[in-house]
PDB file of C-alpha atoms in Angstrom:
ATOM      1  CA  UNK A 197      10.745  11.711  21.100  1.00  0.00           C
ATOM      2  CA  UNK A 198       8.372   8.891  22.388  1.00  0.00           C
ATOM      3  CA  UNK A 199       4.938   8.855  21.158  1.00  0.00           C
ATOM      4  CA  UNK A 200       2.144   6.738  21.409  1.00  0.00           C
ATOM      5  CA  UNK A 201      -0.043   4.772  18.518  1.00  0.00           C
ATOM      6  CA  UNK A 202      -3.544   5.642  19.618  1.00  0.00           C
ATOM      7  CA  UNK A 203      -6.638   3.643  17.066  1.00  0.00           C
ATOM      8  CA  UNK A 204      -9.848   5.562  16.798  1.00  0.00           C
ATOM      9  CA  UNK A 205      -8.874   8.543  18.652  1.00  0.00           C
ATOM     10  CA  UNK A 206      -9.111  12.179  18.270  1.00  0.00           C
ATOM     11  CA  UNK A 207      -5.581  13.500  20.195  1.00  0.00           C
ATOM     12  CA  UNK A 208      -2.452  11.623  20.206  1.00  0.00           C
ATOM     13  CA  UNK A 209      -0.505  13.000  22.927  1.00  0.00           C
ATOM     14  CA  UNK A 210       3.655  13.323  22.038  1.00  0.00           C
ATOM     15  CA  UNK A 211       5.922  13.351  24.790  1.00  0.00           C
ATOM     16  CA  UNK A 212       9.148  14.981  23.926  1.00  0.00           C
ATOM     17  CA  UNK A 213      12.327  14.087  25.887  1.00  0.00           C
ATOM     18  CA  UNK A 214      14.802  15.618  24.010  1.00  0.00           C
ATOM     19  CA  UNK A 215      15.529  19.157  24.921  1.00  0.00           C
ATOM     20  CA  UNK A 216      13.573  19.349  28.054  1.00  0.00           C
ATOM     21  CA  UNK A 217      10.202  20.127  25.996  1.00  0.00           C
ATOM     22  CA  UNK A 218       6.619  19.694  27.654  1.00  0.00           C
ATOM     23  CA  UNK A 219       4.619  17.005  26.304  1.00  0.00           C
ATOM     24  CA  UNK A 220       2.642  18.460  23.035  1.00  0.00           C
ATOM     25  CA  UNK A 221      -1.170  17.446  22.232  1.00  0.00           C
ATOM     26  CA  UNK A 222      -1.353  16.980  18.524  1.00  0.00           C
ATOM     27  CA  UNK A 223      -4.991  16.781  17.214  1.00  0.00           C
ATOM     28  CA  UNK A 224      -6.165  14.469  14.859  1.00  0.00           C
ATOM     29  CA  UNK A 225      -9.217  13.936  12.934  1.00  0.00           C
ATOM     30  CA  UNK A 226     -10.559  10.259  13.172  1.00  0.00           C
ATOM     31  CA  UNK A 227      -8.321   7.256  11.955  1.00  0.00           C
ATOM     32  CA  UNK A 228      -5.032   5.646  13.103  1.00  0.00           C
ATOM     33  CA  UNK A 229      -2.648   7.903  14.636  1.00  0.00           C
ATOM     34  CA  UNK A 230       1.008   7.064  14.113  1.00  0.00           C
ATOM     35  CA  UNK A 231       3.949   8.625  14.906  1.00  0.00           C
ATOM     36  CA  UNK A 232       6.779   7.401  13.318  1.00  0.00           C
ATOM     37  CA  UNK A 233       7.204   5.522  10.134  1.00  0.00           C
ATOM     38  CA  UNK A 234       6.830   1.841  10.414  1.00  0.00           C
ATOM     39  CA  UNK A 235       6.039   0.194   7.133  1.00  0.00           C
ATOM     40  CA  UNK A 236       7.241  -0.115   3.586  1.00  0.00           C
ATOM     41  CA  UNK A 237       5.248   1.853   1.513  1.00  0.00           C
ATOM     42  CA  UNK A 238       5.489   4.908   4.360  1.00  0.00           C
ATOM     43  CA  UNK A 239       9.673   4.266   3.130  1.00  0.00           C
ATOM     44  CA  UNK A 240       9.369   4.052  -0.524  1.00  0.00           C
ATOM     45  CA  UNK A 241       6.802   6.951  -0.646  1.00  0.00           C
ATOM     46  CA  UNK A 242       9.046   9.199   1.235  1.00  0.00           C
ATOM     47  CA  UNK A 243      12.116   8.020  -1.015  1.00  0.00           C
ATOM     48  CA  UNK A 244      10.143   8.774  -3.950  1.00  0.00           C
ATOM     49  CA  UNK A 245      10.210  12.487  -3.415  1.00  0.00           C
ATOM     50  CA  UNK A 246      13.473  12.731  -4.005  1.00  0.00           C
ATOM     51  CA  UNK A 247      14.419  14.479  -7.081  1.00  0.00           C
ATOM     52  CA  UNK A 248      15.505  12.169 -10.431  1.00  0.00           C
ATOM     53  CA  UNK A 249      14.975   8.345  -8.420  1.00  0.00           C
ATOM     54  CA  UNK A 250      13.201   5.259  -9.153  1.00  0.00           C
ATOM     55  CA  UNK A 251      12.038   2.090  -7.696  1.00  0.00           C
ATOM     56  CA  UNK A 252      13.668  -1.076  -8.186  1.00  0.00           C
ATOM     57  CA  UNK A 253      13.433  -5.070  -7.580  1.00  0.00           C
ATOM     58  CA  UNK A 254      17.057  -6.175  -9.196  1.00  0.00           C
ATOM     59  CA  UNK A 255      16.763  -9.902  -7.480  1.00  0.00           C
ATOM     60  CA  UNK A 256      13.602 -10.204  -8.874  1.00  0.00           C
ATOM     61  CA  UNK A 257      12.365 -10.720  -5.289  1.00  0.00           C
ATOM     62  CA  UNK A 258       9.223  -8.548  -3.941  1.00  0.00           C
ATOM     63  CA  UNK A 259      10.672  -8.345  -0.566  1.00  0.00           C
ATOM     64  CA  UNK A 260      13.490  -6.677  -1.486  1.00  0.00           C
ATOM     65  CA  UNK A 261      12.267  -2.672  -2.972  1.00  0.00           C
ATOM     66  CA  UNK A 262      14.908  -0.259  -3.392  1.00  0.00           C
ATOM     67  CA  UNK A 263      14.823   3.240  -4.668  1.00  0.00           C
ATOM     68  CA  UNK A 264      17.676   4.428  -6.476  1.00  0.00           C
ATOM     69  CA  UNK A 265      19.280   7.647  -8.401  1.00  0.00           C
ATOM     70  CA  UNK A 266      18.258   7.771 -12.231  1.00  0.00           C
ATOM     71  CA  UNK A 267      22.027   9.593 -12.806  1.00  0.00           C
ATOM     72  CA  UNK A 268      24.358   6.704 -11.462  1.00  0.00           C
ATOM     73  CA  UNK A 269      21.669   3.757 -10.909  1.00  0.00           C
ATOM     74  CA  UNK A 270      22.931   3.986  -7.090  1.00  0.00           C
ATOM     75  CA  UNK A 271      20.528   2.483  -4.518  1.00  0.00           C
ATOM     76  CA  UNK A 272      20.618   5.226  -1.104  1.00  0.00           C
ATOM     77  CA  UNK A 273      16.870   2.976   0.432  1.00  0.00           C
ATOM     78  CA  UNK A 274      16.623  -0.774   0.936  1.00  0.00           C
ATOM     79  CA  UNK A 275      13.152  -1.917   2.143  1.00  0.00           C
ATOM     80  CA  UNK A 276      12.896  -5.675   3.086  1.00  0.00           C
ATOM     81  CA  UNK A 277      10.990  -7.561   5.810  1.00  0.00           C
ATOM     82  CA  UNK A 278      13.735  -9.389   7.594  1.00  0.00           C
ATOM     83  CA  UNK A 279      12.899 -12.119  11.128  1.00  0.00           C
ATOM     84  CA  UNK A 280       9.151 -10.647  10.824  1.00  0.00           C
ATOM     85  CA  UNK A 281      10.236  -6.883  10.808  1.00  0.00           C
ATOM     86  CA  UNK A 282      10.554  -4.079   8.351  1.00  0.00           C
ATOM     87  CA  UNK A 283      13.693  -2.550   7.529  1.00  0.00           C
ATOM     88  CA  UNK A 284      15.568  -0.272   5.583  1.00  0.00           C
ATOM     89  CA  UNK A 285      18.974   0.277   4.293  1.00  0.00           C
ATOM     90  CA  UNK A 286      20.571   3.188   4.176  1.00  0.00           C
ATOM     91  CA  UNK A 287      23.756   4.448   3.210  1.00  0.00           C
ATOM     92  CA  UNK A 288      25.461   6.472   6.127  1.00  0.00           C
ATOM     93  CA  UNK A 289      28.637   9.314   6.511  1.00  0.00           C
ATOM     94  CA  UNK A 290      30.881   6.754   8.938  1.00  0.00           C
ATOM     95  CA  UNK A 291      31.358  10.249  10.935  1.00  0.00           C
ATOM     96  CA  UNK A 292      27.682   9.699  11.659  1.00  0.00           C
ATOM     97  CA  UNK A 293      26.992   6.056  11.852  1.00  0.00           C
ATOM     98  CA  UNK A 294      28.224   5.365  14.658  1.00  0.00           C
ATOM     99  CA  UNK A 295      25.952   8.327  16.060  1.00  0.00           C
ATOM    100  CA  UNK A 296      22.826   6.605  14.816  1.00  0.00           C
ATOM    101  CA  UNK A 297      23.833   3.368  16.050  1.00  0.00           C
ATOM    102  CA  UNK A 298      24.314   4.434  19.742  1.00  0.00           C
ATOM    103  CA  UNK A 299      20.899   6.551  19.314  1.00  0.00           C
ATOM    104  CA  UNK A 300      18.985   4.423  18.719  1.00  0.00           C
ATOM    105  CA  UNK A 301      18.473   0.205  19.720  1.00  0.00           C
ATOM    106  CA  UNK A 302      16.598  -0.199  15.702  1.00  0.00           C
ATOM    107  CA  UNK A 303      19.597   1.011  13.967  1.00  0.00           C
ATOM    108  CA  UNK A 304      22.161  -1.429  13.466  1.00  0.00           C
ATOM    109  CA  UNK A 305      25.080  -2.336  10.996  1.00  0.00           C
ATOM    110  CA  UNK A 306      24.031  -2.491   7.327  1.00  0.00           C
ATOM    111  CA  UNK A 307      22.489  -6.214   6.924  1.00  0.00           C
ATOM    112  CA  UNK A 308      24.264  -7.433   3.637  1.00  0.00           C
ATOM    113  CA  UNK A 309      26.224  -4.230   3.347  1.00  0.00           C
ATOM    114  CA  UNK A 310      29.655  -2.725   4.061  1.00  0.00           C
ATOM    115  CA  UNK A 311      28.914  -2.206   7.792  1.00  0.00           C
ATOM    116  CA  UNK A 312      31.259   1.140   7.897  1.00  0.00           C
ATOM    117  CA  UNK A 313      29.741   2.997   5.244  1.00  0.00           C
ATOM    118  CA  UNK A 314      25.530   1.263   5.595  1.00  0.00           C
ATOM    119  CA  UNK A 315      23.209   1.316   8.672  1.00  0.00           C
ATOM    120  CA  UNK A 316      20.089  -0.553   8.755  1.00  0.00           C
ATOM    121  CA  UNK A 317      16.644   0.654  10.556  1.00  0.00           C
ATOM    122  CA  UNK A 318      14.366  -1.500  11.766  1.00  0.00           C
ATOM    123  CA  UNK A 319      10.973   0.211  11.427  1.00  0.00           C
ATOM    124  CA  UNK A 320       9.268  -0.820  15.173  1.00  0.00           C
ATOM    125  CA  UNK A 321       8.168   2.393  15.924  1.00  0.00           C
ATOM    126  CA  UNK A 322      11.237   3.320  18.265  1.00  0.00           C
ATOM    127  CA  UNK A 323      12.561   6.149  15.735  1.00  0.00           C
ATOM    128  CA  UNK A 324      10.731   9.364  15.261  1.00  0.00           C
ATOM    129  CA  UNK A 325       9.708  10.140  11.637  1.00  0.00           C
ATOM    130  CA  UNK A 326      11.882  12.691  11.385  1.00  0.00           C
ATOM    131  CA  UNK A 327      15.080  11.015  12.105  1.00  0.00           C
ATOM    132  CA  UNK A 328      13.971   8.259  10.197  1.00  0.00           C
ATOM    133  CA  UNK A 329      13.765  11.236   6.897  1.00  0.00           C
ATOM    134  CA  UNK A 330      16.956  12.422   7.893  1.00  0.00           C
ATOM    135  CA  UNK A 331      18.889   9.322   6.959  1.00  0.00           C
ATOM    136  CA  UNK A 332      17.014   8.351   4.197  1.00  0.00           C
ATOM    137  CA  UNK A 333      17.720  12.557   2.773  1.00  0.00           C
ATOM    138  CA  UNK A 334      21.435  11.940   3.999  1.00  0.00           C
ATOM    139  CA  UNK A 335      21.965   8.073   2.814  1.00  0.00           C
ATOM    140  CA  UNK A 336      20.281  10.467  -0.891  1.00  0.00           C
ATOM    141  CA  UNK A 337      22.975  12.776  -0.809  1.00  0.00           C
ATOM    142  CA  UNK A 338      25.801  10.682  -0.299  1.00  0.00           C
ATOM    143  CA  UNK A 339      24.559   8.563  -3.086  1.00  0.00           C
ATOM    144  CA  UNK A 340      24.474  11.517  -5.364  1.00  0.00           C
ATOM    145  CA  UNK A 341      27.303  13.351  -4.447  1.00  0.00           C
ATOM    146  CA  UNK A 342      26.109  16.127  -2.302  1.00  0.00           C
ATOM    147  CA  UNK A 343      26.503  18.149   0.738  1.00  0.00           C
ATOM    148  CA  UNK A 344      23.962  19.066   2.830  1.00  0.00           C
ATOM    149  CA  UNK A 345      22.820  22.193   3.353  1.00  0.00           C
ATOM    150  CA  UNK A 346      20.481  21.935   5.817  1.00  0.00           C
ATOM    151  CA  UNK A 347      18.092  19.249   7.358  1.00  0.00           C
ATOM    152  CA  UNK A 348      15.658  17.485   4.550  1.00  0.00           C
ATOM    153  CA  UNK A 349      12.749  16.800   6.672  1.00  0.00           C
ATOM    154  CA  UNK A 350       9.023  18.354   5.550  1.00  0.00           C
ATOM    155  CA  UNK A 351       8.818  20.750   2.811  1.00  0.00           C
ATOM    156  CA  UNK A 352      12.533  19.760   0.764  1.00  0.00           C
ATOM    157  CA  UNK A 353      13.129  23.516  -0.434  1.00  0.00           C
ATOM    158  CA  UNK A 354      16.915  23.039   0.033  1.00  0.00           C
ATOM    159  CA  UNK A 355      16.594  20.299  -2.950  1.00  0.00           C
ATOM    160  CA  UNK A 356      17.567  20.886  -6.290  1.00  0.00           C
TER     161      UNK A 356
END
């Protein structure tokens, strides 16, 4: 999907490449329009509604924000500004890193990480939001231990 930020505008039109779809006409009532996630707190509030997690700073460094599991005190989101852009870290099934990597220009091998098993996303707008929740949900339930059932984007019913 490539979309379009559009400031002080009602529509924000969507174009949709993937699966042949029509561009889409989203309305929106005044405000920014954005359509992917881009920023920090857009990251950590999205990792906070995972079930059983917490924020932590463990260099003692505000630029570096992670949200980890309350059970095993393992990190699965990494936010940092890094060469004037934000990023993430997230932890990634090798079966599906290379996937991501290919995908998509932003995602790249984990900065500071084991590059087999961590991917990092640079948050420029490139990635759709909903990719973006998918491997924060996935780099979640490898840190805890889990298979997924189903894709964690939106309403998280398959959570528990």
């Amino acid at each position: 999907m490539v979309g379009k930020v559009v400031e002080n505008a009602a529509v924000e039109v969507v174009y949709w490449i993937h699966w042949g779809e029509r561009p889409k006409i989203i309305p929106q009532t005044g405000g920014s329009l954005k359509v992917t996630m881009t920023t920090r707190e857009e990251a950590l509030q999205y990792g906070m509604t995972f079930p059983d997690v917490y924020q932590d700073m463990p260099f003692h460094d505000t630029n570096w924000v992670l949200v980890r599991c309350k059970r095993n005190k393992k990190a699965f989101l990494w936010t940092y500004e890094y060469q004037g852009s934000m990023r993430i870290n997230i932890k990634v099934d090798p079966a599906w890193r290379d996937f991501w990597r290919q995908t998509y220009e932003s995602v790249i091998p984990g900065y500071h990480q084991n590059k087999e098993h961590w991917n990092t996303v640079i948050l420029d707008g490139s990635i759709p939001d909903d990719d973006i929740k998918r491997m924060i949900a996935e780099s979640y339930d490898l840190i805890v231990g889990r298979k997924r059932r189903g894709t964690h984007v939106g309403n998280d019913k398959d959570r528990k």
